Coordinates of C-alpha atoms and ligand atoms in Angstrom, one line a residue:
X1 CA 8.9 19.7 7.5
X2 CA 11.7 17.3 6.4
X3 CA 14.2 18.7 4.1
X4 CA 13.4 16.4 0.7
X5 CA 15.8 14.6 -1.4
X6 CA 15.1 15.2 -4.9
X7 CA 18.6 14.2 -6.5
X8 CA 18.9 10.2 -6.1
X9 CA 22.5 9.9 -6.6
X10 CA 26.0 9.1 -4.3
X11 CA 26.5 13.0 -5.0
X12 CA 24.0 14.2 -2.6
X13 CA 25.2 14.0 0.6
X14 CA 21.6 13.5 2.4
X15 CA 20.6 10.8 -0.4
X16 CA 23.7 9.7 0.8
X17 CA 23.6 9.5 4.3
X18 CA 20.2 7.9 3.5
X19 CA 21.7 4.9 2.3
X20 CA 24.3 4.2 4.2
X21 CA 21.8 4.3 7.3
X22 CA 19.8 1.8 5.4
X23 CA 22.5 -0.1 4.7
X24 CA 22.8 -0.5 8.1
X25 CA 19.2 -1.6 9.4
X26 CA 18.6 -4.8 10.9
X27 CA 15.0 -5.4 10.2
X28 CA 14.0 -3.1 7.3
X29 CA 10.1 -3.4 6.2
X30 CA 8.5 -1.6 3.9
X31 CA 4.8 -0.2 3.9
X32 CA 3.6 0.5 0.1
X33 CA 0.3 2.2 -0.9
X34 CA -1.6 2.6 -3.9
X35 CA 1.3 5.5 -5.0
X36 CA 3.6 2.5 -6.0
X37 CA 0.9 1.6 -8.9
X38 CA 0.4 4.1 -10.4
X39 CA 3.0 3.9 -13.0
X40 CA 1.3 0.6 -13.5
X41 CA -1.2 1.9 -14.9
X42 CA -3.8 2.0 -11.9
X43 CA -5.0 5.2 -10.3
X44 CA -4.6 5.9 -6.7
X45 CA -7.5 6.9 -4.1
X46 CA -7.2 10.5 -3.2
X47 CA -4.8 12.2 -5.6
X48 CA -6.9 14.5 -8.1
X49 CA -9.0 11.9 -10.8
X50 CA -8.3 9.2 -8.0
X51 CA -10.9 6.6 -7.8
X52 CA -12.5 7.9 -4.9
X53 CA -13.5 11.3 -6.9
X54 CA -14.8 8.9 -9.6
X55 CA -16.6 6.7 -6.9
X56 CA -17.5 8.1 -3.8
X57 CA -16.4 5.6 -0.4
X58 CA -19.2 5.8 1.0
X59 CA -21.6 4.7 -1.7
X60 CA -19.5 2.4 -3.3
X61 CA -16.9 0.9 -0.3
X62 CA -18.3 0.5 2.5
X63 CA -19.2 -2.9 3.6
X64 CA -23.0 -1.9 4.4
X65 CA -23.1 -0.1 0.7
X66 CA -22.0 -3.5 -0.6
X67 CA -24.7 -5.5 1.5
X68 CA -27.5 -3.3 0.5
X69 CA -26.4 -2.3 -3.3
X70 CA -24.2 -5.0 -4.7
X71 CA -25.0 -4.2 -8.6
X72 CA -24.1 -0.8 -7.3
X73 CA -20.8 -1.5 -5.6
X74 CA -20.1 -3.5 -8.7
X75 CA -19.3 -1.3 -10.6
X76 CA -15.8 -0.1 -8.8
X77 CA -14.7 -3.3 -8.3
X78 CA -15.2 -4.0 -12.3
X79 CA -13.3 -0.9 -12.8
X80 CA -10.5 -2.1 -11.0
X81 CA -10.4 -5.5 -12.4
X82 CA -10.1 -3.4 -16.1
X83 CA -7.2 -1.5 -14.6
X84 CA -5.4 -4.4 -13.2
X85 CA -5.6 -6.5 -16.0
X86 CA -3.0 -5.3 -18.1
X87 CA -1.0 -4.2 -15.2
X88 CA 2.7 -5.1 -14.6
X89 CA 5.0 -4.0 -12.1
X90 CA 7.2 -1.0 -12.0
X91 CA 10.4 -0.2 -11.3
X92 CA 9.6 0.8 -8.0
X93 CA 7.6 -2.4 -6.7
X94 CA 11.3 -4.3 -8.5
X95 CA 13.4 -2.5 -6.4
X96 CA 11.6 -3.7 -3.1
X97 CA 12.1 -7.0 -5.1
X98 CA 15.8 -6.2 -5.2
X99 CA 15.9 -5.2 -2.0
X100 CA 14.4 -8.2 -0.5
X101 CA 16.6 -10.8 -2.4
X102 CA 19.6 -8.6 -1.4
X103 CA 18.7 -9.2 2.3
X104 CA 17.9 -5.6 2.9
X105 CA 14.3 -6.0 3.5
X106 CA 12.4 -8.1 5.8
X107 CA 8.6 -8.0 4.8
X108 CA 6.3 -6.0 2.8
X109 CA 2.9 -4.8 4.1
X110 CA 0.7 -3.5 1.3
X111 CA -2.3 -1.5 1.4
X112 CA -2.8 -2.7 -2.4
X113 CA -4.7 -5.1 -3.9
X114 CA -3.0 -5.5 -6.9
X115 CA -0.6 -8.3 -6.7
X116 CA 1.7 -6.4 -8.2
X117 CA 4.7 -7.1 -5.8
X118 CA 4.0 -11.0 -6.0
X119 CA 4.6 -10.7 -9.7
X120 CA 8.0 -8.4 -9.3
X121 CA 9.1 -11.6 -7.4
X122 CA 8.9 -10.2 -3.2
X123 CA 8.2 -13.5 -1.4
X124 CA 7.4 -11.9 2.1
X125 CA 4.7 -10.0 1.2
X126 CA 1.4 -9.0 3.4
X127 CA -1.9 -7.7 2.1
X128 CA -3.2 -5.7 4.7
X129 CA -6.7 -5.1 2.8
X130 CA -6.9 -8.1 1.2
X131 CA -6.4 -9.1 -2.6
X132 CA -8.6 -8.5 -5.6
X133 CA -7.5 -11.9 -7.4
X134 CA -10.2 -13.9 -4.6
X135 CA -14.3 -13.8 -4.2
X136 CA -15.2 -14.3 -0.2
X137 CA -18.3 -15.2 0.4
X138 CA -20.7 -13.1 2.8
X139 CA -22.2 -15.7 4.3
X140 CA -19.8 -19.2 5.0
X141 CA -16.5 -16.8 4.0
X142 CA -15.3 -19.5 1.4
X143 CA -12.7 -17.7 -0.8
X144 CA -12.6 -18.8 -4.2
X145 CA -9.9 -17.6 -7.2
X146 CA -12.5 -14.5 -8.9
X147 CA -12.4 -15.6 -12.4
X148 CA -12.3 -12.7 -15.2
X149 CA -16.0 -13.1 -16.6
X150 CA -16.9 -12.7 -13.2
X151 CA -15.8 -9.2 -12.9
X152 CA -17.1 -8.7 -15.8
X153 CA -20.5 -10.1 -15.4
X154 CA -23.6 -7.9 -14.3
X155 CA -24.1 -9.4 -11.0
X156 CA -21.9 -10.2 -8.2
X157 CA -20.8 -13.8 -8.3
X158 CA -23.0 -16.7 -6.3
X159 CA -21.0 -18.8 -3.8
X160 CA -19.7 -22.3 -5.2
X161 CA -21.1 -23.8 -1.8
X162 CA -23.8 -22.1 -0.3
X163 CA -25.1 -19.9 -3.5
X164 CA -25.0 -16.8 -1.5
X165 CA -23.6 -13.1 -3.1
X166 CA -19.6 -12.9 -3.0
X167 CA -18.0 -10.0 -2.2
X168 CA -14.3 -9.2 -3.7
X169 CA -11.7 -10.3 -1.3
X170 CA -10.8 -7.2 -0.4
X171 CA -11.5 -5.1 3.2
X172 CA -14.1 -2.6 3.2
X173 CA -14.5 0.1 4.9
X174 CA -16.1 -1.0 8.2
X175 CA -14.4 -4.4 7.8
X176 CA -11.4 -5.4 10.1
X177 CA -7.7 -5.5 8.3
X178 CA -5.7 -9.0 8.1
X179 CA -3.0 -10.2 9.5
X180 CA -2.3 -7.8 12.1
X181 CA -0.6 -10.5 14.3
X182 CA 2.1 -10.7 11.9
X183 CA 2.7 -7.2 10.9
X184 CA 3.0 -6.7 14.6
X185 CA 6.1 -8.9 15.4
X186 CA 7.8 -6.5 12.0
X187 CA 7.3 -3.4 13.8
X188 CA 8.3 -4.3 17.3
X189 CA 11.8 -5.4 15.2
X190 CA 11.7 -2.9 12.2
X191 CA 14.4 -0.2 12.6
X192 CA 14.3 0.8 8.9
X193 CA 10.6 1.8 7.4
X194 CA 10.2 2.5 3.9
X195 CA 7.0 4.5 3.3
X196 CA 6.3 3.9 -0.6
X197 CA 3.1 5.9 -2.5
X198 CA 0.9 6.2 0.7
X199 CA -1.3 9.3 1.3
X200 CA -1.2 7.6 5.3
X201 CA -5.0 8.9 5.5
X202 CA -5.9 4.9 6.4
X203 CA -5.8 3.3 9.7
X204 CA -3.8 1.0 11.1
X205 CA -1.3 1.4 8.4
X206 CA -1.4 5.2 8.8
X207 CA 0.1 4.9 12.7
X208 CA 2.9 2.2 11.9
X209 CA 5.6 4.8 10.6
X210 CA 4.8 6.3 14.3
X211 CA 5.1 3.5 15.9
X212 CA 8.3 2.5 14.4
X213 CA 9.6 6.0 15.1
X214 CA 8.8 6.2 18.4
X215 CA 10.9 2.8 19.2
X216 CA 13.8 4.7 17.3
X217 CA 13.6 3.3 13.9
X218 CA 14.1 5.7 10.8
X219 CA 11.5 6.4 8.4
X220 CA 12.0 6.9 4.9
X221 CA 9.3 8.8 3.1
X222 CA 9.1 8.3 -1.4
X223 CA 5.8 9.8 -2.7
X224 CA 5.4 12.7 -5.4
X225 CA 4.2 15.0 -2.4
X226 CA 4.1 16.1 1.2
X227 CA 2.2 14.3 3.4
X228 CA 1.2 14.6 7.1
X229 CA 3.9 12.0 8.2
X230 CA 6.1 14.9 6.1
X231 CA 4.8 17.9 7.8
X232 CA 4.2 16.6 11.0
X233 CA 2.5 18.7 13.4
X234 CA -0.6 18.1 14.7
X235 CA -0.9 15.0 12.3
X236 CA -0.4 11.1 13.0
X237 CA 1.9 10.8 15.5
X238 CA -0.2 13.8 17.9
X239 CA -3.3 11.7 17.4
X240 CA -1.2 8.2 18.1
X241 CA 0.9 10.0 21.1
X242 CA -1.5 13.1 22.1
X243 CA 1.2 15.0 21.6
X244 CA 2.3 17.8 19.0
X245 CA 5.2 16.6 17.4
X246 CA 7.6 17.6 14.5
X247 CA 7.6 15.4 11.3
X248 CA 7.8 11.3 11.4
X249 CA 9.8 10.8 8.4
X250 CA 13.4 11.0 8.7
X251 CA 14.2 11.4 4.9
X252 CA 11.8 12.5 2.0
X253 CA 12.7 11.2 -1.2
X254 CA 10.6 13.3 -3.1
X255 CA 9.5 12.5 -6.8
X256 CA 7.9 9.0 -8.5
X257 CA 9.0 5.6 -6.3
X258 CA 9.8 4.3 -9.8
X259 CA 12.5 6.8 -10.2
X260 CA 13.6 7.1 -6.9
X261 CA 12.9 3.7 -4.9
X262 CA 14.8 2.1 -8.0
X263 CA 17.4 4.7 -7.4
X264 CA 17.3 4.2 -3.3
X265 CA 17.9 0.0 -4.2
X266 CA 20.1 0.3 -6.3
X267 CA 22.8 2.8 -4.3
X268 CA 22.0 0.2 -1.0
X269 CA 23.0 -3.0 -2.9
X270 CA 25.9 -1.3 -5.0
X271 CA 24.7 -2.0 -8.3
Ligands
APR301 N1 5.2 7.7 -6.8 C1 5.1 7.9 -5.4 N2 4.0 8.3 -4.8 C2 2.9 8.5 -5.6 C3 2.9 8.4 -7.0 C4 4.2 8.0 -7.6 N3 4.3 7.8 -8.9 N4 1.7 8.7 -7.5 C5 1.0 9.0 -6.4 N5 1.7 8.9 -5.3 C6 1.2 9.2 -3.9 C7 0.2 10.3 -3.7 O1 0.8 11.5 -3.6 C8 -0.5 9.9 -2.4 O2 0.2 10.4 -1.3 O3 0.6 8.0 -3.4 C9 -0.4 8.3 -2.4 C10 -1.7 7.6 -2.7 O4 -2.5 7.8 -1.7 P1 -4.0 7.2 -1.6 O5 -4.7 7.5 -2.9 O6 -4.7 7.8 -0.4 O7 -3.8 5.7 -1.5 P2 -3.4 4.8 -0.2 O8 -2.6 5.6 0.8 O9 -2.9 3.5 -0.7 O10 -4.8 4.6 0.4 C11 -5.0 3.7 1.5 O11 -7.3 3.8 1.5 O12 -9.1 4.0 0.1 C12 -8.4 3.1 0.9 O13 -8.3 0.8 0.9 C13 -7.9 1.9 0.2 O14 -5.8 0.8 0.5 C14 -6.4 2.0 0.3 C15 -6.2 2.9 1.5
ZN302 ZN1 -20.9 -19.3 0.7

């Protein structure tokens, strides 16, 4: 395991030498996951009381679980709406705002569905699974803004055009991620990868710190806890390589992103 950084100031010598490799990066991008949020106000997945102990996957995201039991899937998707809609960004999803405007960061792909970024003010950001502001329609795909009453309602939404059930316009599980093209020509240039609030349990986005390592980029790691890119191992990389190999991330900035992403931004632009 990576030795973590825990003190985010000048004073630490790996903090530090974290920035000042940054600073250096040609093509930074940053990968954020649910983590990032949730000092907005909305609970991650898999961390103990995350939504997926309150609603199991399988019943409640799956595409087929929608298809068969809308009502049912409802439900999580109105729970969500209530947690977004008070929700503002953090300091953490700022600082990749900073970041960005400062020329230090290319793109953002987020796992999250929150819009969260958008409203820090990031202007190259790309929503991997989709967005929870849009209804998609199962049958002719339309996507239409999701008004508020419509979370809210019993039922599922009908389709402006063909009357059909609308699903949120967000990826399931069993559905295919967006906007892989894209996120493909960032990693074949990223040489920086900032790893914000992810658990890296969820394909693709799981493999890209891998991928990026493995053409000699550096990883950097913020999240309250180890993960397996941390501990390496038998983890992502052994599956994506078939080989056994030490950890992915570079440098582990352990403790919130708010605190320490805002800390991280702030000691790469200089103020
Ligand atoms: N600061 C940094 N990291 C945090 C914080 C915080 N304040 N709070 C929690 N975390 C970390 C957790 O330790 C965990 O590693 O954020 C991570 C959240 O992991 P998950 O709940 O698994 O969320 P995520 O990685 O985004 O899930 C990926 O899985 O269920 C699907 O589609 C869903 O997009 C989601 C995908
Ligand atoms: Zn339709």
């Amino acid at each position: 395991m990576v030795e973590s950084i825990s003190s985010f100031t000048m004073e630490d010598s790996l903090f530090a030498e974290a920035v000042k490799a940054y600073r250096e990066a040609k093509h930074p991008v940053s990968i954020t996951g649910a983590g990032i949020s949730v000092e907005s106000g909305i609970p991650d997945f898999r961390s103990p009381g995350g939504l997926w102990s309150v609603f199991d996957p399988q019943e409640y995201a799956t595409i087929d679980a929608f298809i068969d039991t809308p009502e049912k899937a409802w439900k999580l998707y109105r729970a969500i709406a209530e947690k977004l809609r008070e929700a503002k960004p953090n300091p953490a999803h700022e600082a990749l705002a900073r970041l960005e405007a400062a020329g230090h960061l290319a793109a953002i792909v987020t796992q999250n569905i929150d819009n969260l970024h958008q409203d820090a003010g990031s202007k190259s950001v790309i929503e991997v699974h989709g967005d929870h502001g849009h209804l998609q329609c199962l049958k002719c795909n339309t996507v239409e803004p999701a008004e508020e009453s419509q979370w809210f309602a019993e039922k599922p939404a009908a389709c402006g055009k063909c009357g059909s059930i609308m699903k949120p316009n967000v990826v399931l599980f069993g559905e295919g991620v967006r906007r892989m093209a894209e996120i493909q020509k960032h990693l074949e240039l990223c040489d920086a990868l900032l790893v914000v609030g992810t658990s890296a349990q969820v394909h693709p986005v799981a493999s890209f710190p891998a991928l990026v390592k493995a053409r000699g980029g550096q990883v950097y790691e913020f999240n309250i806890e180890e993960t397996a890119l941390t501990h390496g191992g038998s983890g992502l990389f052994g599956i994506f390589s078939g080989f056994s190999t030490g950890p992915i991330t570079d440098y582990f900035l352990k403790g919130s992103a708010s605190e320490s992403l805002d800390a991280f931004a702030s000691a790469v632009i200089g103020k």
